[in-house]
XYZ file of C-alpha atoms in Angstrom:
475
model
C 89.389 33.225 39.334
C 87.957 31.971 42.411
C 89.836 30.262 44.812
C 90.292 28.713 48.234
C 92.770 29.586 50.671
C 92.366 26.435 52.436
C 92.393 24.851 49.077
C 96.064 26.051 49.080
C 96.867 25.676 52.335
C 95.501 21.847 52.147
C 97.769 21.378 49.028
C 100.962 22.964 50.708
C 100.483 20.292 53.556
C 100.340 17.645 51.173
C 103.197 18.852 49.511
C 105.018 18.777 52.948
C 104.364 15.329 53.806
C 105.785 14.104 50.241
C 109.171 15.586 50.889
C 108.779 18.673 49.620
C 109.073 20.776 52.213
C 110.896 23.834 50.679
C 107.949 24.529 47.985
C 105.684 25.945 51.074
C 105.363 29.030 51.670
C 103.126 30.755 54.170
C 102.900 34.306 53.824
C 100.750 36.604 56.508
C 97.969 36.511 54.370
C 97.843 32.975 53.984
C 98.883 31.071 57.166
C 100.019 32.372 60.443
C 101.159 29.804 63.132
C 99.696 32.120 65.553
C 96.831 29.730 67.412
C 94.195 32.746 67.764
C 94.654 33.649 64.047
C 91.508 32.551 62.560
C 92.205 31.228 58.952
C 90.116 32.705 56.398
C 88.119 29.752 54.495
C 89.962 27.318 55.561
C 88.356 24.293 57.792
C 89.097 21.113 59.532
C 88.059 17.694 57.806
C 85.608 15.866 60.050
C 87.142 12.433 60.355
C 87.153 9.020 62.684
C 89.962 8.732 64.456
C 91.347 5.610 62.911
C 90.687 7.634 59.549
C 92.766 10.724 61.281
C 95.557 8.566 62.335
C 96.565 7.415 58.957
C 98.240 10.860 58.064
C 101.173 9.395 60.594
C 103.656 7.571 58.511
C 107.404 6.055 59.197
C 109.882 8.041 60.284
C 107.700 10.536 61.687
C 107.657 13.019 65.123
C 104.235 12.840 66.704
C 103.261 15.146 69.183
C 100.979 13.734 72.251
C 98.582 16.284 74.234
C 99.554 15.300 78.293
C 98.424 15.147 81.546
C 94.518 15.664 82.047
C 94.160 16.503 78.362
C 95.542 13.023 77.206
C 93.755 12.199 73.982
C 93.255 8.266 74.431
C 90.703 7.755 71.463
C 93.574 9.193 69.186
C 96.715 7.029 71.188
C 94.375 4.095 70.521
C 93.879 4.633 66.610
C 97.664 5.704 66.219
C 98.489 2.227 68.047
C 95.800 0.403 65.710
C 97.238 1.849 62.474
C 101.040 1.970 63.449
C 100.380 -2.041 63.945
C 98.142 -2.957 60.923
C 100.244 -0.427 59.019
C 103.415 -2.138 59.712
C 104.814 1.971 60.419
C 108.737 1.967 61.215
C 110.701 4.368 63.945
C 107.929 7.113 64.831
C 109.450 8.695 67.791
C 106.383 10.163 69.788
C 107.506 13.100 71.743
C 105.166 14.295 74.978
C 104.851 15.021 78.381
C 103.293 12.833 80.868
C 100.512 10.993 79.714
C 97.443 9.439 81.413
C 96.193 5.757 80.603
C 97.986 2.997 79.202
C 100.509 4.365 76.781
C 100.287 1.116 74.813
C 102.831 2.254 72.494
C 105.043 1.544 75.311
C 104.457 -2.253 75.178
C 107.066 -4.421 73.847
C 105.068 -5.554 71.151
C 105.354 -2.157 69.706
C 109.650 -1.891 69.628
C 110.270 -0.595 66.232
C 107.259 1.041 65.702
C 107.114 3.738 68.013
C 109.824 4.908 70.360
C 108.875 7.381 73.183
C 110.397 10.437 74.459
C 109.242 11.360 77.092
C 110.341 14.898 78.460
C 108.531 14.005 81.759
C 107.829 10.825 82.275
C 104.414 9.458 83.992
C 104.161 5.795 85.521
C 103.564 3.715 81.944
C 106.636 4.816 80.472
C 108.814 3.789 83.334
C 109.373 0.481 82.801
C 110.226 0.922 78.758
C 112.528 3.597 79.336
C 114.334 1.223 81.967
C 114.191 -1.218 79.463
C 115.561 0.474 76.769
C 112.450 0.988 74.789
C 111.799 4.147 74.868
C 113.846 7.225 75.965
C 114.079 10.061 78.400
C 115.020 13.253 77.544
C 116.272 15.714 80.995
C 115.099 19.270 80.231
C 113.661 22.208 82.440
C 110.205 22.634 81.578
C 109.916 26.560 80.448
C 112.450 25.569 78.085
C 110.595 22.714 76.252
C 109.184 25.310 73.668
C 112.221 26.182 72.421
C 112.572 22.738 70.730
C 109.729 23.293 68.983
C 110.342 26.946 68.331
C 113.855 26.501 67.660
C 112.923 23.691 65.236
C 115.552 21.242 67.898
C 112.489 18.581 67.008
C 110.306 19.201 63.923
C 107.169 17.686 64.615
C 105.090 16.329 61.986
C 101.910 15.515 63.562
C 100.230 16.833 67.024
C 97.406 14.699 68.402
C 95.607 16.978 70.743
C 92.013 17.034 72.806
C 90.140 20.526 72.266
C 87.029 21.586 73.533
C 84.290 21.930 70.674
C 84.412 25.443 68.982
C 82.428 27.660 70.157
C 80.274 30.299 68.225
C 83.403 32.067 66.898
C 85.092 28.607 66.111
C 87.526 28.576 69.125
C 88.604 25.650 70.705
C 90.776 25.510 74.246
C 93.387 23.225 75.015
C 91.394 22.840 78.023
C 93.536 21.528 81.653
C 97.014 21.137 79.788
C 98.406 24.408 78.192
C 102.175 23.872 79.065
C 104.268 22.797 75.523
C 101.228 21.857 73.727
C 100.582 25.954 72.584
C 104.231 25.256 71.279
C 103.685 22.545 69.784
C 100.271 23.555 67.324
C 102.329 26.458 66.529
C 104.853 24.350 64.515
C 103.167 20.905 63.922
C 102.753 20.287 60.120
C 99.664 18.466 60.400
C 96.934 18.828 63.719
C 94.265 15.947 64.456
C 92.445 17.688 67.743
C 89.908 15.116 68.951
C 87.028 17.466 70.405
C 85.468 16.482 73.687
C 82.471 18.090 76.017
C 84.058 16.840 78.691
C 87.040 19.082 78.384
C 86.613 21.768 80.705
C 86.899 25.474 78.587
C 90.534 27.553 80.144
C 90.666 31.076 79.746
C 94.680 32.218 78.376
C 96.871 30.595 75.646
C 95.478 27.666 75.318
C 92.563 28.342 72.241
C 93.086 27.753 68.932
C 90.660 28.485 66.376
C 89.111 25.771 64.778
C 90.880 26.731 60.759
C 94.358 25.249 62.620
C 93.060 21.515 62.851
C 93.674 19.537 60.136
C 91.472 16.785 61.389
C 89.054 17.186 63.915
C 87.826 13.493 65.848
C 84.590 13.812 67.341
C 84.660 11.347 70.367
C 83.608 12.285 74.130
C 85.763 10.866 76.724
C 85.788 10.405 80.090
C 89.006 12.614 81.231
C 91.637 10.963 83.323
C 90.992 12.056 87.162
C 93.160 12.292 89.802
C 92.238 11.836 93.380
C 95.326 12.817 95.776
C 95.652 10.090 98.791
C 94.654 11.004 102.216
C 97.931 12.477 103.559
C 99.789 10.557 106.232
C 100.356 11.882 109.972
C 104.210 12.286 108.787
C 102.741 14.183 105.980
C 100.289 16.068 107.698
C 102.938 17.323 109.987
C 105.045 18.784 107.334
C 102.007 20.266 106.046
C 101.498 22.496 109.683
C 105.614 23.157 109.802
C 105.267 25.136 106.501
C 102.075 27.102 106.811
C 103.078 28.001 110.393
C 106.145 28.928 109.323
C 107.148 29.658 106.107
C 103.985 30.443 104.390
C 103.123 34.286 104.814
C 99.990 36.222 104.306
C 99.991 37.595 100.775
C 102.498 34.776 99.417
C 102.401 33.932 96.196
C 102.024 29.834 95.992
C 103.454 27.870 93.511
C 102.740 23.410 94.196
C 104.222 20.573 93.301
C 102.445 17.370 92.721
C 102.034 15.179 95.495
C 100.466 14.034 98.623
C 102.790 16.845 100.856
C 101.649 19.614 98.586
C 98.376 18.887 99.541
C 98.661 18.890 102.913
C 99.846 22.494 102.733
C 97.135 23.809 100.856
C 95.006 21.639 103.531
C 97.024 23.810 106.552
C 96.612 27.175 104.579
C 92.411 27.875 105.626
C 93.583 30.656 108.181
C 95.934 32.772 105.812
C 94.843 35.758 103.873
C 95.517 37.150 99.800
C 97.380 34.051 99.146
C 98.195 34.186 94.918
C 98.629 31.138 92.844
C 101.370 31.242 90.429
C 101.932 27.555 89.341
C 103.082 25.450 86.721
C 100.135 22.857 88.241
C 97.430 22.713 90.476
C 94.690 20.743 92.058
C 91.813 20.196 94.031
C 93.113 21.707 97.317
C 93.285 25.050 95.489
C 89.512 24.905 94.861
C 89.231 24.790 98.354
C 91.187 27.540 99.497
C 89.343 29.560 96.562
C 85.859 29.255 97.977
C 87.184 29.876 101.727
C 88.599 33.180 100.744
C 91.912 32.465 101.264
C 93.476 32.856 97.665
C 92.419 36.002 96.184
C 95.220 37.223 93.515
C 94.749 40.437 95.060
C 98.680 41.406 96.242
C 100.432 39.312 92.698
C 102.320 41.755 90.748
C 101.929 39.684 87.678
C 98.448 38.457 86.300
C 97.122 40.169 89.568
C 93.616 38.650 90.473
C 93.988 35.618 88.297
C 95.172 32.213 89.374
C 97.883 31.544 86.922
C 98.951 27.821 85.745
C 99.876 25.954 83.003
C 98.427 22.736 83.702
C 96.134 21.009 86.101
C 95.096 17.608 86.993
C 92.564 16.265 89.876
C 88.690 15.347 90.176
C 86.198 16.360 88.144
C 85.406 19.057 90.509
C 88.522 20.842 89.772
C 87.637 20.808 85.975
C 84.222 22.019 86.714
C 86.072 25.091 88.542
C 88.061 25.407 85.669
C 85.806 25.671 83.387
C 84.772 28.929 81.506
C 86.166 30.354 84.890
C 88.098 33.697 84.260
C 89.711 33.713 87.847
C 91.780 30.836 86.203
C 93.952 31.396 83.486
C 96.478 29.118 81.397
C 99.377 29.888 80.054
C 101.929 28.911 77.939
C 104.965 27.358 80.133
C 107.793 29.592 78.762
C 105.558 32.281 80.871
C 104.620 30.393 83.686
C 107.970 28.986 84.449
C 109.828 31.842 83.686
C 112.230 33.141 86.437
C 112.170 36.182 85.229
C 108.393 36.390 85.604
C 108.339 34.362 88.841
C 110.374 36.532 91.048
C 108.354 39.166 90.887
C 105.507 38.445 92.486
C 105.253 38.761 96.818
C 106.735 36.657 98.757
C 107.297 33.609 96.307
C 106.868 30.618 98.331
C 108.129 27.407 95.631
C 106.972 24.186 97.452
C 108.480 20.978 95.746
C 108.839 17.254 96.426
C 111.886 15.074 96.044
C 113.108 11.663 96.926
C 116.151 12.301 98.412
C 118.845 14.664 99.448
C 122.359 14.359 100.096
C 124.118 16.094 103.773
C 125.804 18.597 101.236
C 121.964 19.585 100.066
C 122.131 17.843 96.698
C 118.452 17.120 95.305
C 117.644 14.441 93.407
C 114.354 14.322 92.121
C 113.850 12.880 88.956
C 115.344 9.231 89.364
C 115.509 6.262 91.820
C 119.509 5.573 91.058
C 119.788 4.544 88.008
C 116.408 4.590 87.205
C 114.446 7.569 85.622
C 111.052 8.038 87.602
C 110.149 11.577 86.491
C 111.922 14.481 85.115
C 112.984 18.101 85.598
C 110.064 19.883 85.740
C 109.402 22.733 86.966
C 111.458 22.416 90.279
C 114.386 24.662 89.330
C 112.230 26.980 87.730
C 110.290 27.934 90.884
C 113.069 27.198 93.357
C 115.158 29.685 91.526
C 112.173 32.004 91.170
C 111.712 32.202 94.801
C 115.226 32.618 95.657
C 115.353 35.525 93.488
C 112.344 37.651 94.265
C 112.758 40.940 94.097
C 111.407 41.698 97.454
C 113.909 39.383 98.960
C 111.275 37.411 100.781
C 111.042 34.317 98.661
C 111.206 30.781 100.079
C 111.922 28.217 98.145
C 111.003 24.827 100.123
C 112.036 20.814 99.505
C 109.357 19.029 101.151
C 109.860 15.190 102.037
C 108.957 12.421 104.650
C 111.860 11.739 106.297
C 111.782 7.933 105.197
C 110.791 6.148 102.741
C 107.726 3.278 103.329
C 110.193 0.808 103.810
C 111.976 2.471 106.269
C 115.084 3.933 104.667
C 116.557 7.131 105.033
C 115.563 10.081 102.179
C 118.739 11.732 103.779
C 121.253 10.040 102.593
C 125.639 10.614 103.145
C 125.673 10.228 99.350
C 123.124 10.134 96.632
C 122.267 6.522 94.792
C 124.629 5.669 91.991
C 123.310 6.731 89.046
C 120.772 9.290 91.145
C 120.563 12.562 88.730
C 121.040 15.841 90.616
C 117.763 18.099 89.601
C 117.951 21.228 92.262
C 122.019 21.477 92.997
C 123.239 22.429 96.822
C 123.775 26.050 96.025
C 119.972 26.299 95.116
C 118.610 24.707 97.615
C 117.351 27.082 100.780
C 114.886 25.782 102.554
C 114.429 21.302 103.331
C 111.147 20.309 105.412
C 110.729 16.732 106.991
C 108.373 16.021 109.527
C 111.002 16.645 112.149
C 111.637 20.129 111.665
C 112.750 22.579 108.670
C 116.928 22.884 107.937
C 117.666 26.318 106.186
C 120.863 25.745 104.009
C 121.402 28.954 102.555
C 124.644 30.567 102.982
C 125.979 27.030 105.239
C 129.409 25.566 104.543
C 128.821 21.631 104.300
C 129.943 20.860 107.824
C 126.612 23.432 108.720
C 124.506 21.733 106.459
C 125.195 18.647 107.331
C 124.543 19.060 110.524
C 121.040 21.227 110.163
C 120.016 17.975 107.984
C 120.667 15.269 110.392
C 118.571 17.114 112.687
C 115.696 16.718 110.333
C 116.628 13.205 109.591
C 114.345 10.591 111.370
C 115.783 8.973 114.691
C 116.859 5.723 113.207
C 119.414 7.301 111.196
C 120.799 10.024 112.726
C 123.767 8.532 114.393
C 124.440 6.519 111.155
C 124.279 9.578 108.880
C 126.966 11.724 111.248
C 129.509 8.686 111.248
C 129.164 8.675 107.507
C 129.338 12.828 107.630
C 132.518 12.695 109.544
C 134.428 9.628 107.285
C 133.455 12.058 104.261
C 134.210 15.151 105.970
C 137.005 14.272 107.884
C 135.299 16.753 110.935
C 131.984 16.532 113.030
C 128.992 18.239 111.566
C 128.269 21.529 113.761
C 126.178 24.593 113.548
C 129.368 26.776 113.846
């Protein structure tokens, strides 16, 4: 008798959703989890996405595609539905996300609760206000929750490329978790878009995974870094003169100071990108010659990342471009991967350190701004490169806008630690670069306050000594 192994794998789903979870069964020759696995006659229903949506019921763990990839047709429909629907307690579990994030709105308490395991700017104010939550977590280890079924996700809303002649689609700019995440989803609504640019690495999956597949073209979110301050722009020349070698292997932060690295980098030669993110200023430093892969142990000529976010001429780079490759954040962020490339040079933002080298970087006191991230990943990554010639670099303006110091006697109440003093190594303001590693506190305090900005110094070594009960010194 004829059948269809979609047919079965359809009704297994269904089964799942109803509660009765322990009746499926996939077997190798009828499902593998395994994105690249193409399904044998099995295909994804063509739907709208307010049709799509209605799969998501109470009580369930939705999955939402981040950063660049953000798929706002499907956040829109899911908000729709989980309104009209009257849908109870859906915790929605993602990265940062670009646009609104209406589910965040207080209107929507009850219906959906976010978790965010990096938060962006509109989910800032609800997880202050106890609407929504965040959850602290390094980022090569957000897999495992997934993998490790810590959160058993029900639905993934995702943006794909269309599939190509084979019936691939890539997960386009934002590989990180999401690989993780289609792996283990029960049910996958990918909403395709021409826009998306095509990534080489872990980010396809063939077309037979998606339960639903949305046709809607989007307009991607862009981002378009500021034009870096003179404070900035200064930090910028103190690390490429200095700390940045020939042959390093880069790894960026987000951020205006980041940027004005990459800006200071045009005279340096087989620079390798090993990143969990990139940008535009890469591009640049691509076409000038600068970064060439050539020295990298690991992935050698290919510019490896795991997500990216900038203009649209970063994503036309990107696309269908083998010299870039994205991959799956356990790999990216991987000590054990990072160290052993060249001359690992980690360079990371913050918003403020203490004079024992305590970095907080996640949270304005109390109040979550960010996350983890990859910070410690790469920070630890450089320290511990095998050739020993690692750097791993806190960047900051020595002030905030309003004047106040980022070096501060103590941290904020509340402040969460994300990169502890005995990681820390290298801290860059626009007054000079303190090197911390293998300093008692009464050294490190003192290397700090010379970094610190004018107005504070004298301040910051009366509250040193109080604390200390001795003078900072460099002996």
């Amino acid at each position: 008798m004829a059948f269809s192994l979609r047919g079965i794998h359809s009704s297994l789903r269904i089964l799942d959703k109803l509660g009765v979870g322990h009746m499926r069964v996939r077997s190798f020759y009828l499902y593998a989890p395994e994105p690249f696995h193409p399904l044998a006659d099995t295909y994804p229903q063509n739907k709208t996405a307010d049709e799509a949506v209605q799969v998501i019921q109470s009580g369930h763990k939705v999955f939402i595609h981040g950063a660049a990839a953000t798929p706002l047709p499907l956040i829109e429909a899911m908000c729709d539905h989980g309104m009209n629907s009257r849908l109870k307690n859906v915790e929605l579990i993602h990265l940062h996300t670009e646009g609104a994030g209406r589910y965040n709105n207080p209107e929507y308490q009850g219906i959906f609760r976010s978790n965010s395991l990096f938060l962006a700017a509109n989910s800032r104010s609800a997880v202050s206000e106890g609407r929504a939550d965040s959850t602290p977590i390094f980022l090569y280890e957000i897999p495992l929750l997934f993998r490790l079924k810590k959160i058993e996700l029900d639905v993934a809303l995702i943006s794909v490329t269309p599939p190509d002649k084979h019936g691939f689609c890539s997960l386009g700019p934002s590989v990180d978790c999401t690989r993780a995440a289609i792996q283990n989803a029960k049910y996958i609504i990918g909403a395709t878009n021409k826009n998306l640019p095509r990534t080489i690495g872990d980010g396809m999956i063939h077309q037979s995974h998606l339960d639903a597949i949305v046709d809607c073209n989007f307009s991607i979110p862009e981002l378009s870094m500021s034009k870096p301050t003179q404070e900035e722009k200064k930090i910028g020349r103190l690390i490429a003169d200095n700390l940045v070698e020939d042959g390093a292997t880069l790894q960026m932060g987000i951020g205006s100071i980041p940027n004005a690295v990459l800006a200071e980098l045009t005279d340096h030669k087989d620079l390798g990108v090993h990143s969990e993110m990139f940008s535009d200023g890469v591009v640049d430093l691509v076409e000038n010659g600068n970064i060439t892969n050539a020295l990298k142990n690991v992935q050698t000529g290919k510019t490896i990342s795991t997500f990216a976010i900038g203009t649209k001429r970063l994503y036309d780079f990107m696309d269908n471009n083998p010299f870039v490759e994205m991959c799956d954040v356990s790999f990216t962020n991987s000590t054990a991967v990072i160290c052993q490339n060249p001359k690992v040079t980690a360079i990371n933002s913050c918003i403020e350190v203490d004079l024992g080298g305590q970095v907080c970087a996640d949270s304005i006191g109390e109040r979550i701004y960010s996350g983890f991230g990859g910070q410690i990943d790469f920070i630890s990554g450089a320290a511990l490169s095998l050739d020993g010639r690692g750097k791993p670099i806190i960047a900051m303006t020595s002030s905030t806008k309003r004047g106040e110091s980022k070096i501060v006697n103590m941290l904020k109440n509340g402040s969460g630690v994300v990169t502890t003093r005995a990681h820390v190594h290298y801290i860059v303001t626009e007054y000079g670069i303190a090197y911390l590693f293998g300093k008692n506190l009464r050294q490190r305090a003192y290397e700090l306050i010379k970094i610190a900005h004018p107005n504070h110094k004298e301040r910051l070594e009366k509250e040193a000594y109080e604390r200390m009960k001795c003078m900072p010194s460099p002996y």
